[in-house]
Short mmCIF file of C-alpha atoms in Angstrom, two decimals:
data_model
loop_
_atom_site.label_atom_id
_atom_site.label_comp_id
_atom_site.label_asym_id
_atom_site.label_seq_id
_atom_site.Cartn_x
_atom_site.Cartn_y
_atom_site.Cartn_z
CA MET U 978 0.16 -0.16 -0.18
CA VAL U 979 3.04 2.34 0.75
CA GLN U 980 4.14 2.15 -3.09
CA ALA U 981 0.61 2.98 -4.16
CA THR U 982 0.32 5.84 -2.12
CA PRO U 983 2.90 8.27 -5.06
CA PHE U 984 0.78 6.37 -7.69
CA LEU U 985 -2.79 7.83 -6.06
CA LEU U 986 -1.07 10.64 -5.55
CA VAL U 987 -0.31 11.77 -9.02
CA LEU U 988 -3.38 9.83 -10.23
CA PHE U 989 -5.55 12.23 -8.06
CA LEU U 990 -3.44 15.28 -9.14
CA ALA U 991 -4.03 14.60 -12.63
CA LEU U 992 -7.34 14.06 -12.99
CA GLY U 993 -7.98 16.92 -10.86
CA ALA U 994 -6.37 19.36 -12.63
CA HIS U 995 -8.20 18.25 -16.19
CA GLY U 996 -11.12 19.58 -14.34
CA LEU U 997 -9.88 23.55 -13.88
CA SER U 998 -9.85 26.24 -15.95
CA THR U 999 -6.72 27.90 -17.43
CA GLU U 1000 -8.62 30.89 -18.55
CA LYS U 1001 -8.87 33.83 -16.16
CA CYS U 1002 -11.81 36.13 -16.09
CA ASN U 1003 -11.00 39.51 -15.85
CA LEU U 1004 -13.51 41.96 -14.87
CA THR U 1005 -12.02 45.02 -16.00
CA GLY U 1006 -13.72 46.21 -19.17
CA THR U 1007 -17.25 46.93 -20.85
CA TRP U 1008 -20.01 44.71 -20.02
CA VAL U 1009 -23.54 44.55 -21.29
CA ASN U 1010 -26.16 42.45 -19.95
CA ASP U 1011 -29.49 40.73 -20.86
CA LEU U 1012 -32.06 44.31 -20.41
CA ASN U 1013 -29.05 46.13 -22.92
CA SER U 1014 -27.53 47.73 -19.77
CA ASN U 1015 -23.97 48.43 -19.93
CA MET U 1016 -21.14 49.10 -17.54
CA THR U 1017 -17.53 49.56 -17.09
CA ILE U 1018 -15.51 48.33 -14.09
CA PHE U 1019 -12.20 49.71 -13.81
CA ASN U 1020 -8.79 48.42 -12.91
CA VAL U 1021 -8.93 46.25 -9.83
CA SER U 1022 -6.59 46.96 -7.22
CA GLU U 1023 -4.23 44.43 -5.61
CA LYS U 1024 -6.53 43.85 -2.96
CA GLY U 1025 -8.91 43.74 -5.41
CA ASP U 1026 -11.57 47.45 -4.79
CA PHE U 1027 -12.70 48.29 -7.98
CA THR U 1028 -14.94 51.25 -9.28
CA GLY U 1029 -16.72 51.89 -12.68
CA ILE U 1030 -20.06 53.26 -13.74
CA TYR U 1031 -23.68 52.00 -14.41
CA HIS U 1032 -25.66 52.97 -17.56
CA THR U 1033 -28.85 51.05 -16.99
CA ALA U 1034 -31.55 50.58 -19.77
CA VAL U 1035 -34.86 50.03 -17.87
CA SER U 1036 -36.00 51.92 -15.00
CA ALA U 1037 -39.14 52.33 -13.08
CA THR U 1038 -38.73 55.97 -12.34
CA PRO U 1039 -40.08 59.27 -15.09
CA LYS U 1040 -36.61 60.93 -14.42
CA LYS U 1041 -33.98 60.73 -17.59
CA ILE U 1042 -31.73 57.57 -16.64
CA GLU U 1043 -27.66 58.73 -16.30
CA GLU U 1044 -24.98 56.89 -15.64
CA SER U 1045 -24.35 56.21 -12.15
CA PRO U 1046 -21.10 55.44 -10.06
CA LEU U 1047 -20.34 51.37 -9.25
CA LEU U 1048 -18.15 50.37 -5.81
CA GLY U 1049 -16.98 47.07 -5.31
CA PRO U 1050 -14.44 44.34 -4.42
CA GLN U 1051 -13.44 40.79 -5.98
CA HIS U 1052 -12.47 38.14 -4.48
CA LEU U 1053 -8.92 37.32 -5.27
CA PRO U 1054 -7.40 34.40 -3.66
CA ASN U 1055 -5.26 33.15 -7.11
CA PRO U 1056 -5.18 31.00 -8.37
CA LEU U 1057 -8.76 31.35 -9.04
CA SER U 1058 -9.24 31.87 -12.86
CA GLN U 1059 -13.00 32.56 -12.11
CA PRO U 1060 -13.59 35.03 -9.65
CA THR U 1061 -16.45 36.37 -7.17
CA PHE U 1062 -17.41 39.19 -6.97
CA GLY U 1063 -19.75 42.04 -5.43
CA PHE U 1064 -20.84 45.62 -6.43
CA THR U 1065 -22.87 48.49 -5.35
CA VAL U 1066 -24.78 50.98 -7.85
CA HIS U 1067 -25.52 54.30 -6.26
CA TRP U 1068 -28.15 55.62 -8.89
CA SER U 1069 -27.63 59.37 -10.18
CA PHE U 1070 -31.30 59.55 -11.37
CA SER U 1071 -33.44 58.35 -8.55
CA ASP U 1072 -33.46 57.63 -4.59
CA SER U 1073 -32.68 53.42 -4.77
CA ILE U 1074 -29.68 51.91 -4.79
CA THR U 1075 -28.35 47.93 -6.52
CA VAL U 1076 -26.23 45.41 -4.92
CA PHE U 1077 -25.33 43.15 -7.32
CA THR U 1078 -23.27 39.60 -6.43
CA GLY U 1079 -21.96 37.31 -8.50
CA GLN U 1080 -19.00 35.38 -10.20
CA CYS U 1081 -16.96 35.61 -13.45
CA PHE U 1082 -17.12 32.67 -15.28
CA VAL U 1083 -14.82 31.70 -18.94
CA ASP U 1084 -17.37 29.56 -21.13
CA GLU U 1085 -16.39 26.49 -23.06
CA ASP U 1086 -15.79 28.74 -25.85
CA GLY U 1087 -13.42 30.60 -24.15
CA LYS U 1088 -16.03 34.34 -23.43
CA GLU U 1089 -16.21 35.43 -20.35
CA VAL U 1090 -19.43 35.47 -18.85
CA LEU U 1091 -20.51 37.55 -15.71
CA LYS U 1092 -23.34 35.88 -14.06
CA THR U 1093 -25.12 38.13 -11.34
CA MET U 1094 -28.30 38.23 -8.45
CA TRP U 1095 -28.97 41.68 -7.47
CA LEU U 1096 -30.95 43.24 -5.05
CA LEU U 1097 -32.69 46.66 -5.61
CA ARG U 1098 -34.46 48.65 -2.54
CA SER U 1099 -36.21 51.81 -3.62
CA ARG U 1100 -36.76 54.55 -0.62
CA VAL U 1101 -40.53 54.58 -0.29
CA GLU U 1102 -42.60 56.93 2.03
CA ASN U 1103 -43.19 55.36 5.28
CA ILE U 1104 -42.51 51.75 7.32
CA LYS U 1105 -46.16 50.11 5.91
CA SER U 1106 -44.87 50.89 2.30
CA ASP U 1107 -41.46 48.40 3.24
CA TRP U 1108 -42.82 45.67 1.72
CA LYS U 1109 -43.19 46.49 -1.78
CA ALA U 1110 -39.04 48.28 -1.64
CA THR U 1111 -37.07 45.92 -2.82
CA ARG U 1112 -37.17 44.08 -5.72
CA VAL U 1113 -34.41 41.12 -6.56
CA GLY U 1114 -32.92 39.62 -10.22
CA TYR U 1115 -31.01 38.15 -11.99
CA ASN U 1116 -28.62 39.18 -14.91
CA GLU U 1117 -26.28 37.90 -16.94
CA PHE U 1118 -23.46 39.93 -18.87
CA GLN U 1119 -21.37 39.59 -21.73
CA ARG U 1120 -18.06 41.47 -22.59
CA LEU U 1121 -19.02 44.58 -25.39
CA LYS U 1122 -15.97 44.11 -27.92
#
């Protein structure tokens, strides 16, 4: 059994490495989602922090849609090649905030995809209206070339 241990270790490592993605997913750049909203994420710092701008294509407010700032962290313990991240959008044109959480993937065709879930909190007049203040949804972003 002692002689089989090195063989099994090498076999385990070889089989396990096959499942690891060699492609790295990079958040920096411009992305468009399934609703045609777009965002640009500026450079991710050494600590994983980033900023950017978000331009939504959809809104429940009658006000003119404007670009809004975003701020967030990315999980950095490399060699992870498909990191998790989160960011907050402070809407410039409405009394609401959206938080996104997601993961950056490289699909089987080598394309980067951001899979996200979000919570949108809108301001309401009083606590009795709290029930309608938070919406939840999903978006998938593709890199804009």
